[in-house]
């Protein structure tokens, strides 16, 4: 079925919305798993952490599959409508704004906004997890140095990363 007023095939639009809904579902699950991962880190529950890591990898693989669907949709739009300028989500939204009814576009934009918000929350949680791990590694190094009586001095680059070992004291 083709919407005569707008020119977009409604099935194509529904496919786009379904892909973004799937992205949102998968990213919500990934966000939940990053929070579980942090909880495991705090409680030192290594067994559950390993399971959570496996689950996260499965979700990331599913996100990759959904992204392949997104790429296929973009290629389909380019071929079907003779477009070469749809390279980003913003380009897709511009296309939908020109070809789909306004309520449909708002629906799609809502999913896209939710997806962007979830991705930002995942990044923030992953950053907290990484900070926790860095602190744990630092404290383990201090513990090791206090028990062995040797302290290793490191040199750092401008970004605060360890560039080498200056020696042992």
PDB file of N, CA, C and O in Angstrom, residues 8 13 16 20 74 77 85-100 104-113 116:
ATOM      1  N   UNK A   8       5.505   7.815   0.293  1.00  0.00           N
ATOM      2  CA  UNK A   8       6.276   6.746   0.929  1.00  0.00           C
ATOM      3  C   UNK A   8       5.415   5.490   1.022  1.00  0.00           C
ATOM      4  O   UNK A   8       4.220   5.550   1.260  1.00  0.00           O
ATOM      5  N   UNK A  13       7.899   2.459   5.837  1.00  0.00           N
ATOM      6  CA  UNK A  13       7.872   3.258   7.054  1.00  0.00           C
ATOM      7  C   UNK A  13       7.729   2.361   8.289  1.00  0.00           C
ATOM      8  O   UNK A  13       8.449   2.515   9.276  1.00  0.00           O
ATOM      9  N   UNK A  16      10.928   0.744   9.140  1.00  0.00           N
ATOM     10  CA  UNK A  16      11.853   1.672   9.805  1.00  0.00           C
ATOM     11  C   UNK A  16      11.509   1.799  11.283  1.00  0.00           C
ATOM     12  O   UNK A  16      12.392   1.708  12.150  1.00  0.00           O
ATOM     13  N   UNK A  20      13.783   0.668  14.637  1.00  0.00           N
ATOM     14  CA  UNK A  20      14.127   1.573  15.741  1.00  0.00           C
ATOM     15  C   UNK A  20      13.538   1.081  17.061  1.00  0.00           C
ATOM     16  O   UNK A  20      14.161   1.239  18.095  1.00  0.00           O
ATOM     17  N   UNK A  74      18.148   1.422   4.526  1.00  0.00           N
ATOM     18  CA  UNK A  74      18.706   2.612   3.863  1.00  0.00           C
ATOM     19  C   UNK A  74      18.976   2.312   2.394  1.00  0.00           C
ATOM     20  O   UNK A  74      18.628   3.106   1.510  1.00  0.00           O
ATOM     21  N   UNK A  77      15.739   2.223   0.541  1.00  0.00           N
ATOM     22  CA  UNK A  77      15.230   3.576   0.286  1.00  0.00           C
ATOM     23  C   UNK A  77      15.993   4.240  -0.850  1.00  0.00           C
ATOM     24  O   UNK A  77      15.397   4.894  -1.709  1.00  0.00           O
ATOM     25  N   UNK A  85      21.446  10.473  -0.894  1.00  0.00           N
ATOM     26  CA  UNK A  85      21.842  11.358   0.198  1.00  0.00           C
ATOM     27  C   UNK A  85      21.389  10.896   1.584  1.00  0.00           C
ATOM     28  O   UNK A  85      21.433  11.662   2.523  1.00  0.00           O
ATOM     29  N   UNK A  86      20.940   9.664   1.736  1.00  0.00           N
ATOM     30  CA  UNK A  86      20.565   9.169   3.060  1.00  0.00           C
ATOM     31  C   UNK A  86      21.755   8.387   3.606  1.00  0.00           C
ATOM     32  O   UNK A  86      21.959   7.231   3.271  1.00  0.00           O
ATOM     33  N   UNK A  87      22.556   9.070   4.424  1.00  0.00           N
ATOM     34  CA  UNK A  87      23.736   8.436   5.005  1.00  0.00           C
ATOM     35  C   UNK A  87      23.648   8.370   6.529  1.00  0.00           C
ATOM     36  O   UNK A  87      24.301   7.545   7.151  1.00  0.00           O
ATOM     37  N   UNK A  88      22.858   9.257   7.109  1.00  0.00           N
ATOM     38  CA  UNK A  88      22.752   9.319   8.567  1.00  0.00           C
ATOM     39  C   UNK A  88      21.289   9.239   8.984  1.00  0.00           C
ATOM     40  O   UNK A  88      20.383   9.334   8.151  1.00  0.00           O
ATOM     41  N   UNK A  89      21.079   9.103  10.272  1.00  0.00           N
ATOM     42  CA  UNK A  89      19.712   9.088  10.800  1.00  0.00           C
ATOM     43  C   UNK A  89      19.051  10.441  10.538  1.00  0.00           C
ATOM     44  O   UNK A  89      17.863  10.506  10.207  1.00  0.00           O
ATOM     45  N   UNK A  90      19.829  11.508  10.651  1.00  0.00           N
ATOM     46  CA  UNK A  90      19.272  12.834  10.363  1.00  0.00           C
ATOM     47  C   UNK A  90      18.767  12.908   8.930  1.00  0.00           C
ATOM     48  O   UNK A  90      17.698  13.481   8.666  1.00  0.00           O
ATOM     49  N   UNK A  91      19.518  12.338   8.004  1.00  0.00           N
ATOM     50  CA  UNK A  91      19.081  12.299   6.597  1.00  0.00           C
ATOM     51  C   UNK A  91      17.791  11.497   6.462  1.00  0.00           C
ATOM     52  O   UNK A  91      16.888  11.881   5.709  1.00  0.00           O
ATOM     53  N   UNK A  92      17.701  10.395   7.196  1.00  0.00           N
ATOM     54  CA  UNK A  92      16.497   9.572   7.157  1.00  0.00           C
ATOM     55  C   UNK A  92      15.301  10.344   7.697  1.00  0.00           C
ATOM     56  O   UNK A  92      14.206  10.304   7.122  1.00  0.00           O
ATOM     57  N   UNK A  93      15.509  11.075   8.768  1.00  0.00           N
ATOM     58  CA  UNK A  93      14.416  11.872   9.347  1.00  0.00           C
ATOM     59  C   UNK A  93      13.970  12.945   8.364  1.00  0.00           C
ATOM     60  O   UNK A  93      12.761  13.160   8.175  1.00  0.00           O
ATOM     61  N   UNK A  94      14.915  13.609   7.708  1.00  0.00           N
ATOM     62  CA  UNK A  94      14.562  14.614   6.702  1.00  0.00           C
ATOM     63  C   UNK A  94      13.733  13.972   5.590  1.00  0.00           C
ATOM     64  O   UNK A  94      12.712  14.520   5.158  1.00  0.00           O
ATOM     65  N   UNK A  95      14.148  12.789   5.136  1.00  0.00           N
ATOM     66  CA  UNK A  95      13.396  12.079   4.104  1.00  0.00           C
ATOM     67  C   UNK A  95      11.986  11.762   4.586  1.00  0.00           C
ATOM     68  O   UNK A  95      11.007  11.984   3.872  1.00  0.00           O
ATOM     69  N   UNK A  96      11.874  11.250   5.806  1.00  0.00           N
ATOM     70  CA  UNK A  96      10.550  10.911   6.342  1.00  0.00           C
ATOM     71  C   UNK A  96       9.683  12.156   6.500  1.00  0.00           C
ATOM     72  O   UNK A  96       8.474  12.110   6.249  1.00  0.00           O
ATOM     73  N   UNK A  97      10.287  13.259   6.911  1.00  0.00           N
ATOM     74  CA  UNK A  97       9.523  14.500   7.065  1.00  0.00           C
ATOM     75  C   UNK A  97       8.928  14.955   5.730  1.00  0.00           C
ATOM     76  O   UNK A  97       7.861  15.553   5.695  1.00  0.00           O
ATOM     77  N   UNK A  98       9.633  14.654   4.636  1.00  0.00           N
ATOM     78  CA  UNK A  98       9.144  15.044   3.315  1.00  0.00           C
ATOM     79  C   UNK A  98       8.145  14.044   2.738  1.00  0.00           C
ATOM     80  O   UNK A  98       7.384  14.397   1.855  1.00  0.00           O
ATOM     81  N   UNK A  99       8.174  12.798   3.222  1.00  0.00           N
ATOM     82  CA  UNK A  99       7.400  11.756   2.541  1.00  0.00           C
ATOM     83  C   UNK A  99       6.370  11.036   3.395  1.00  0.00           C
ATOM     84  O   UNK A  99       5.553  10.308   2.842  1.00  0.00           O
ATOM     85  N   UNK A 100       6.408  11.195   4.690  1.00  0.00           N
ATOM     86  CA  UNK A 100       5.487  10.458   5.560  1.00  0.00           C
ATOM     87  C   UNK A 100       4.578  11.439   6.292  1.00  0.00           C
ATOM     88  O   UNK A 100       4.948  12.584   6.529  1.00  0.00           O
ATOM     89  N   UNK A 104       3.358   9.957  11.841  1.00  0.00           N
ATOM     90  CA  UNK A 104       4.320   8.874  11.657  1.00  0.00           C
ATOM     91  C   UNK A 104       5.734   9.366  11.945  1.00  0.00           C
ATOM     92  O   UNK A 104       6.526   8.685  12.605  1.00  0.00           O
ATOM     93  N   UNK A 105       6.037  10.548  11.436  1.00  0.00           N
ATOM     94  CA  UNK A 105       7.382  11.107  11.633  1.00  0.00           C
ATOM     95  C   UNK A 105       7.623  11.357  13.111  1.00  0.00           C
ATOM     96  O   UNK A 105       8.694  11.033  13.636  1.00  0.00           O
ATOM     97  N   UNK A 106       6.652  11.919  13.806  1.00  0.00           N
ATOM     98  CA  UNK A 106       6.792  12.169  15.251  1.00  0.00           C
ATOM     99  C   UNK A 106       7.015  10.862  16.005  1.00  0.00           C
ATOM    100  O   UNK A 106       7.806  10.814  16.943  1.00  0.00           O
ATOM    101  N   UNK A 107       6.314   9.831  15.585  1.00  0.00           N
ATOM    102  CA  UNK A 107       6.478   8.513  16.197  1.00  0.00           C
ATOM    103  C   UNK A 107       7.917   8.016  16.014  1.00  0.00           C
ATOM    104  O   UNK A 107       8.551   7.567  16.972  1.00  0.00           O
ATOM    105  N   UNK A 108       8.419   8.117  14.806  1.00  0.00           N
ATOM    106  CA  UNK A 108       9.789   7.688  14.514  1.00  0.00           C
ATOM    107  C   UNK A 108      10.797   8.534  15.295  1.00  0.00           C
ATOM    108  O   UNK A 108      11.741   8.006  15.892  1.00  0.00           O
ATOM    109  N   UNK A 109      10.601   9.836  15.298  1.00  0.00           N
ATOM    110  CA  UNK A 109      11.513  10.743  16.020  1.00  0.00           C
ATOM    111  C   UNK A 109      11.495  10.423  17.517  1.00  0.00           C
ATOM    112  O   UNK A 109      12.531  10.486  18.187  1.00  0.00           O
ATOM    113  N   UNK A 110      10.333  10.046  18.045  1.00  0.00           N
ATOM    114  CA  UNK A 110      10.252   9.657  19.457  1.00  0.00           C
ATOM    115  C   UNK A 110      11.116   8.446  19.761  1.00  0.00           C
ATOM    116  O   UNK A 110      11.853   8.426  20.749  1.00  0.00           O
ATOM    117  N   UNK A 111      11.040   7.432  18.882  1.00  0.00           N
ATOM    118  CA  UNK A 111      11.904   6.259  19.058  1.00  0.00           C
ATOM    119  C   UNK A 111      13.375   6.647  18.959  1.00  0.00           C
ATOM    120  O   UNK A 111      14.213   6.174  19.727  1.00  0.00           O
ATOM    121  N   UNK A 112      13.699   7.523  18.005  1.00  0.00           N
ATOM    122  CA  UNK A 112      15.091   7.922  17.823  1.00  0.00           C
ATOM    123  C   UNK A 112      15.603   8.693  19.044  1.00  0.00           C
ATOM    124  O   UNK A 112      16.736   8.490  19.479  1.00  0.00           O
ATOM    125  N   UNK A 113      14.768   9.563  19.602  1.00  0.00           N
ATOM    126  CA  UNK A 113      15.158  10.309  20.815  1.00  0.00           C
ATOM    127  C   UNK A 113      15.381   9.361  21.986  1.00  0.00           C
ATOM    128  O   UNK A 113      16.350   9.514  22.741  1.00  0.00           O
ATOM    129  N   UNK A 116      18.704   7.576  21.436  1.00  0.00           N
ATOM    130  CA  UNK A 116      19.858   8.432  21.757  1.00  0.00           C
ATOM    131  C   UNK A 116      20.035   8.565  23.264  1.00  0.00           C
ATOM    132  O   UNK A 116      21.157   8.518  23.774  1.00  0.00           O
TER     133      UNK A 116
END
